[in-house]
CSV table of C-alpha atoms in Angstrom, one decimal:
chain,number,residue,atom,x,y,z
A,451,MET,CA,234.2,126.4,136.6
A,452,ASN,CA,233.2,123.4,138.8
A,453,GLN,CA,231.0,123.6,141.8
A,454,VAL,CA,230.4,121.8,144.8
A,455,GLU,CA,227.3,122.1,147.5
A,456,VAL,CA,227.9,123.1,151.0
A,457,SER,CA,225.3,124.0,153.8
A,458,ALA,CA,225.5,127.8,152.7
A,459,GLY,CA,225.1,127.2,149.0
A,460,THR,CA,227.0,126.3,145.7
A,461,ILE,CA,230.7,127.3,145.7
A,462,GLU,CA,232.4,127.6,142.5
A,463,TYR,CA,236.0,126.8,142.0
A,464,GLU,CA,238.8,126.3,139.4
A,465,ASP,CA,240.7,123.1,139.7
A,466,THR,CA,244.1,122.8,137.8
A,467,GLY,CA,244.1,119.0,138.3
A,468,GLY,CA,246.9,116.6,138.3
A,469,ASP,CA,248.5,114.2,140.9
A,470,GLY,CA,250.4,117.0,142.8
A,471,PRO,CA,250.1,118.1,146.3
A,472,VAL,CA,246.9,120.0,146.8
A,473,LEU,CA,247.0,123.9,147.3
A,474,VAL,CA,243.6,125.6,148.1
A,475,PHE,CA,243.9,129.2,147.7
A,476,ILE,CA,241.8,131.9,150.1
A,477,HIS,CA,241.2,135.4,148.4
A,478,GLY,CA,239.7,138.6,150.3
A,479,LEU,CA,236.5,140.5,150.3
A,480,LEU,CA,235.3,141.6,146.8
A,481,MET,CA,237.8,139.3,145.0
A,482,ASP,CA,238.0,136.0,143.5
A,483,GLY,CA,240.6,133.6,142.7
A,484,THR,CA,241.9,135.5,139.8
A,485,GLY,CA,243.9,137.6,142.2
A,486,TRP,CA,246.1,134.2,142.4
A,487,ARG,CA,246.6,133.9,138.6
A,488,HIS,CA,250.3,134.9,138.6
A,489,VAL,CA,251.3,132.5,141.3
A,490,VAL,CA,249.2,129.6,140.0
A,491,GLY,CA,250.5,130.1,136.5
A,492,GLU,CA,254.0,129.0,137.8
A,493,LEU,CA,252.9,126.3,140.4
A,494,ARG,CA,250.1,124.6,138.6
A,495,GLY,CA,252.8,122.1,136.8
A,496,ARG,CA,253.9,120.8,140.1
A,497,TYR,CA,250.7,121.1,142.2
A,498,ARG,CA,247.2,120.8,142.2
A,499,CYS,CA,245.7,124.2,142.5
A,500,ILE,CA,242.1,124.7,143.8
A,501,LEU,CA,240.7,128.3,143.6
A,502,PRO,CA,237.2,128.4,145.3
A,503,THR,CA,235.3,131.7,144.8
A,504,TRP,CA,234.4,132.3,148.5
A,505,PRO,CA,231.0,134.1,149.2
A,506,LEU,CA,232.7,137.5,150.0
A,507,GLY,CA,230.8,139.5,147.2
A,508,SER,CA,232.5,138.4,144.0
A,509,HIS,CA,230.5,135.1,143.9
A,510,ARG,CA,228.2,134.6,141.1
A,511,LYS,CA,225.5,132.3,142.7
A,512,PRO,CA,224.3,133.7,145.8
A,513,MET,CA,224.0,131.6,148.9
A,514,HIS,CA,221.1,130.4,150.7
A,515,PRO,CA,219.2,133.3,152.6
A,516,ASP,CA,219.8,131.8,156.0
A,517,ALA,CA,223.3,131.1,155.2
A,518,ASP,CA,225.9,131.7,158.0
A,519,LEU,CA,228.4,134.1,156.4
A,520,THR,CA,229.6,135.5,159.5
A,521,LEU,CA,233.4,135.5,160.2
A,522,ILE,CA,233.2,132.3,162.3
A,523,GLY,CA,230.6,130.6,159.8
A,524,MET,CA,233.0,131.3,156.9
A,525,GLY,CA,235.6,129.7,159.0
A,526,ARG,CA,233.5,126.6,159.0
A,527,LEU,CA,232.9,127.0,155.5
A,528,ILE,CA,236.2,126.4,154.4
A,529,GLY,CA,236.3,123.2,156.5
A,530,GLU,CA,233.2,122.0,154.8
A,531,PHE,CA,234.6,122.8,151.5
A,532,LEU,CA,237.6,120.5,152.1
A,533,ASP,CA,235.2,117.8,153.3
A,534,ALA,CA,233.0,118.2,150.2
A,535,LEU,CA,235.9,117.4,147.9
A,536,ASP,CA,237.4,114.9,150.3
A,537,LEU,CA,240.9,116.9,149.9
A,538,ARG,CA,243.7,115.7,152.2
A,539,GLU,CA,247.0,116.8,153.1
A,540,VAL,CA,246.0,120.3,151.8
A,541,THR,CA,248.1,123.3,152.0
A,542,LEU,CA,246.0,126.5,152.6
A,543,VAL,CA,247.5,129.7,150.9
A,544,GLN,CA,245.9,132.8,152.0
A,545,ASN,CA,246.0,136.5,151.2
A,546,ASP,CA,244.1,139.6,152.6
A,547,TRP,CA,241.2,137.4,154.4
A,548,GLY,CA,241.9,135.8,157.5
A,549,GLY,CA,239.7,133.0,157.2
A,550,ALA,CA,242.4,130.2,157.4
A,551,GLN,CA,243.1,131.2,161.1
A,552,ILE,CA,239.5,131.2,161.7
A,553,PHE,CA,239.0,127.7,160.4
A,554,LEU,CA,241.8,126.4,162.2
A,555,ALA,CA,240.5,127.6,165.6
A,556,VAL,CA,236.6,126.5,164.9
A,557,ARG,CA,237.1,123.3,162.9
A,558,ASN,CA,239.3,120.0,163.0
A,559,PRO,CA,242.4,120.9,160.7
A,560,GLU,CA,243.3,117.2,159.9
A,561,ARG,CA,242.8,117.7,156.3
A,562,VAL,CA,245.3,120.3,156.4
A,563,SER,CA,248.9,119.8,156.5
A,564,ARG,CA,250.5,123.1,155.7
A,565,LEU,CA,249.7,126.8,155.8
A,566,VAL,CA,251.0,129.9,153.8
A,567,LEU,CA,249.7,133.3,155.4
A,568,THR,CA,250.3,136.2,153.0
A,569,ALA,CA,249.8,139.7,154.2
A,570,CYS,CA,246.4,138.9,155.9
A,571,GLU,CA,243.9,139.8,158.7
A,572,ALA,CA,245.2,138.6,162.0
A,573,PHE,CA,244.5,139.1,165.5
A,574,ASP,CA,242.1,141.8,166.1
A,575,ASN,CA,242.6,143.5,162.6
A,576,TYR,CA,239.1,142.4,161.4
A,577,PRO,CA,238.5,144.1,159.1
A,578,PRO,CA,241.5,146.3,158.6
A,579,GLY,CA,241.4,149.8,160.1
A,580,PRO,CA,240.6,151.7,157.0
A,581,VAL,CA,237.8,149.4,156.1
A,582,ARG,CA,236.2,149.8,159.7
A,583,LEU,CA,235.6,153.3,158.4
A,584,LEU,CA,232.9,151.7,155.8
A,585,LEU,CA,231.0,149.8,158.2
A,586,PRO,CA,228.2,152.2,159.3
A,587,LEU,CA,227.8,152.2,155.5
A,588,ALA,CA,227.6,148.7,155.1
A,589,ARG,CA,224.9,148.5,157.9
A,590,MET,CA,222.4,151.1,156.2
A,591,PRO,CA,219.5,149.8,154.1
A,592,GLY,CA,221.2,150.1,150.6
A,593,GLY,CA,224.5,151.0,151.9
A,594,PHE,CA,226.2,148.2,150.1
A,595,ARG,CA,224.8,149.3,146.8
A,596,VAL,CA,226.2,152.8,147.4
A,597,LEU,CA,229.9,151.2,148.0
A,598,MET,CA,229.5,149.1,144.7
A,599,THR,CA,228.6,152.3,142.9
A,600,VAL,CA,231.9,154.0,144.3
A,601,LEU,CA,233.9,150.9,143.4
A,602,GLY,CA,232.8,151.6,139.7
A,603,THR,CA,234.8,154.8,139.9
A,604,ARG,CA,238.4,155.2,139.2
A,605,LEU,CA,238.7,157.2,142.8
A,606,GLY,CA,236.9,154.5,144.5
A,607,ARG,CA,239.0,151.7,143.1
A,608,ARG,CA,242.6,153.5,143.5
A,609,GLY,CA,242.0,156.4,146.1
A,610,PRO,CA,243.0,156.2,149.6
A,611,GLY,CA,241.4,153.7,152.1
A,612,THR,CA,240.3,151.5,149.3
A,613,TRP,CA,241.9,149.3,146.6
A,614,GLY,CA,244.5,151.9,146.2
A,615,TRP,CA,245.8,150.8,149.7
A,616,MET,CA,245.7,147.3,148.6
A,617,SER,CA,248.2,147.1,145.9
A,618,LYS,CA,251.2,149.7,144.9
A,619,ARG,CA,250.5,148.8,141.0
A,620,PRO,CA,246.8,149.1,139.6
A,621,VAL,CA,245.0,145.8,139.2
A,622,PRO,CA,243.9,145.5,135.4
A,623,GLU,CA,240.5,147.1,134.9
A,624,GLU,CA,239.0,143.9,133.6
A,625,VAL,CA,240.1,142.1,136.8
A,626,TYR,CA,238.5,144.7,139.0
A,627,ASP,CA,235.5,144.5,136.7
A,628,ALA,CA,235.1,140.8,137.4
A,629,TRP,CA,235.4,141.3,141.0
A,630,PHE,CA,233.1,144.0,141.7
A,631,ARG,CA,230.5,143.1,139.1
A,632,PRO,CA,228.4,140.4,141.3
A,633,ALA,CA,227.9,142.7,144.1
A,634,THR,CA,227.1,145.6,141.7
A,635,VAL,CA,224.4,143.8,139.8
A,636,ASP,CA,222.9,141.3,142.2
A,637,ARG,CA,221.3,142.4,145.3
A,638,GLU,CA,221.6,138.9,147.0
A,639,VAL,CA,225.0,138.8,146.5
A,640,ARG,CA,225.3,142.2,148.2
A,641,ARG,CA,223.4,140.5,151.0
A,642,ASP,CA,225.9,137.8,151.2
A,643,ALA,CA,228.8,140.3,151.3
A,644,ALA,CA,227.1,142.7,153.7
A,645,LYS,CA,226.6,139.7,156.3
A,646,TYR,CA,230.3,138.9,156.5
A,647,ALA,CA,231.4,142.7,156.6
A,648,VAL,CA,229.7,143.5,159.6
A,649,SER,CA,230.3,140.0,161.6
A,650,ALA,CA,233.6,140.6,163.2
A,651,PRO,CA,233.2,139.5,166.9
A,652,PRO,CA,234.7,141.6,169.8
A,653,LYS,CA,238.4,142.0,170.1
A,654,ARG,CA,238.8,139.5,173.1
A,655,GLU,CA,237.0,136.8,170.9
A,656,LEU,CA,239.3,137.6,167.9
A,657,LEU,CA,242.5,137.4,170.1
A,658,ASP,CA,241.2,134.1,171.6
A,659,LEU,CA,240.5,132.8,167.9
A,660,ALA,CA,244.2,133.5,167.3
A,661,ALA,CA,245.5,131.8,170.2
A,662,LYS,CA,243.5,128.7,169.4
A,663,SER,CA,244.7,128.8,165.8
A,664,ALA,CA,248.2,128.4,166.9
A,665,GLU,CA,247.5,124.8,168.2
A,666,PHE,CA,248.1,123.9,164.6
A,667,THR,CA,251.5,122.4,164.6
A,668,GLY,CA,252.2,121.9,160.7
A,669,PRO,CA,254.9,124.1,158.9
A,670,VAL,CA,253.7,127.7,158.4
A,671,LEU,CA,254.9,130.3,155.8
A,672,ILE,CA,254.2,134.0,156.6
A,673,VAL,CA,254.9,136.4,154.0
A,674,TRP,CA,254.4,140.0,154.5
A,675,ALA,CA,254.7,143.2,152.8
A,676,THR,CA,257.0,145.8,154.5
A,677,GLU,CA,254.9,148.7,153.3
A,678,ASP,CA,251.3,147.3,153.8
A,679,ARG,CA,248.7,150.0,154.7
A,680,MET,CA,246.3,147.5,155.8
A,681,MET,CA,248.0,144.6,157.5
A,682,PRO,CA,250.3,145.9,160.4
A,683,ARG,CA,254.1,144.7,159.8
A,684,ASP,CA,254.4,143.5,163.3
A,685,HIS,CA,251.4,141.1,162.5
A,686,GLY,CA,253.7,139.1,160.4
A,687,ARG,CA,256.3,138.6,163.1
A,688,ARG,CA,253.8,138.1,165.8
A,689,LEU,CA,252.4,135.2,163.6
A,690,ALA,CA,255.5,133.9,163.3
A,691,GLU,CA,256.2,133.7,166.9
A,692,LEU,CA,252.7,132.5,167.5
A,693,PHE,CA,252.8,129.2,165.1
A,694,PRO,CA,255.3,126.4,166.5
A,695,ASP,CA,256.7,125.5,163.1
A,696,SER,CA,256.8,128.7,161.3
A,697,ARG,CA,259.3,130.9,158.9
A,698,LEU,CA,258.9,134.6,157.9
A,699,VAL,CA,259.8,136.2,154.6
A,700,GLU,CA,259.4,140.0,154.4
A,701,ILE,CA,259.2,141.6,150.8
A,702,ASP,CA,259.7,145.2,149.9
A,703,ASP,CA,257.8,147.3,147.5
A,704,SER,CA,254.4,146.1,148.0
A,705,TYR,CA,251.4,146.3,149.7
A,706,THR,CA,248.7,143.7,150.8
A,707,LEU,CA,248.2,142.2,147.4
A,708,LEU,CA,251.7,140.6,147.0
A,709,ALA,CA,250.4,138.6,143.9
A,710,GLU,CA,249.8,141.8,142.2
A,711,ASP,CA,252.7,143.8,143.3
A,712,GLN,CA,255.5,141.2,143.7
A,713,PRO,CA,254.3,137.9,142.2
A,714,GLU,CA,257.7,136.6,141.3
A,715,LYS,CA,259.2,137.2,144.7
A,716,LEU,CA,256.0,135.7,146.5
A,717,THR,CA,256.0,132.5,143.9
A,718,ALA,CA,259.7,132.1,144.7
A,719,ALA,CA,259.0,132.1,148.6
A,720,ILE,CA,255.9,129.8,148.3
A,721,GLY,CA,257.8,127.4,146.0
A,722,ASP,CA,260.9,127.2,148.5
A,723,PHE,CA,258.7,126.5,151.3
A,724,LEU,CA,256.6,123.9,149.6
A,725,ALA,CA,259.9,122.3,148.2
A,726,ALA,CA,261.4,122.1,151.7
A,727,THR,CA,258.2,120.6,153.4
A,728,ASP,CA,257.1,118.3,150.8
A,729,THR,CA,257.0,114.6,151.9
């Protein structure tokens, strides 16, 4: 893993290298870039794929104790990462977490030329409905440690309202283990994840951020899962109406983690979009 320093701490990232257009991938809470492994495996020959491990609970290096890891702070952190690597004409590719829209709302997006949003948080759905039930636990002293203990069990990983509602097809156990281990064994990583988990601003502010993000005028691909239990289906359609240059693709037989449930269809949709908008 490569690493780069930003104001919050050290961000580790994988970089496939090459001279092709740059794709920067965004994963969700308690996940890392391996969630994109099937998609990147197909795209890496034509594109330079960069997969940061954002400080959302699966990062191995804790952030500074005073790091701003709120939703707004994390949006700014995406911009800092692009600045630190001096990346230009970037395509942001996002799933689950809605950080890309927050970034567009709070930072100058001049380094970003295209956007791919796949089944993700949007509008006032931060965090998604079922996850909100866990917020009282996350706010309690030691509560996040209890949550990580639950996620070490089969029911915790595949039960209703947890990762069982994230993908129709089970994620391999070794991938789950890598996602959940840092916050299970490191209290400072749990501290970082808890900071983010309880940071969503009020609904009015979230809707204002969504409207601000729509000032982005580059091409936008929105890919949504028709059976998603976390991200309302109408949010994909609303996003397509929100951005001035957008196209919507809906994929059946999948929950939120399209790259797990339907990697071939997702990769084809992204590949067609990139080919059509390459300059």
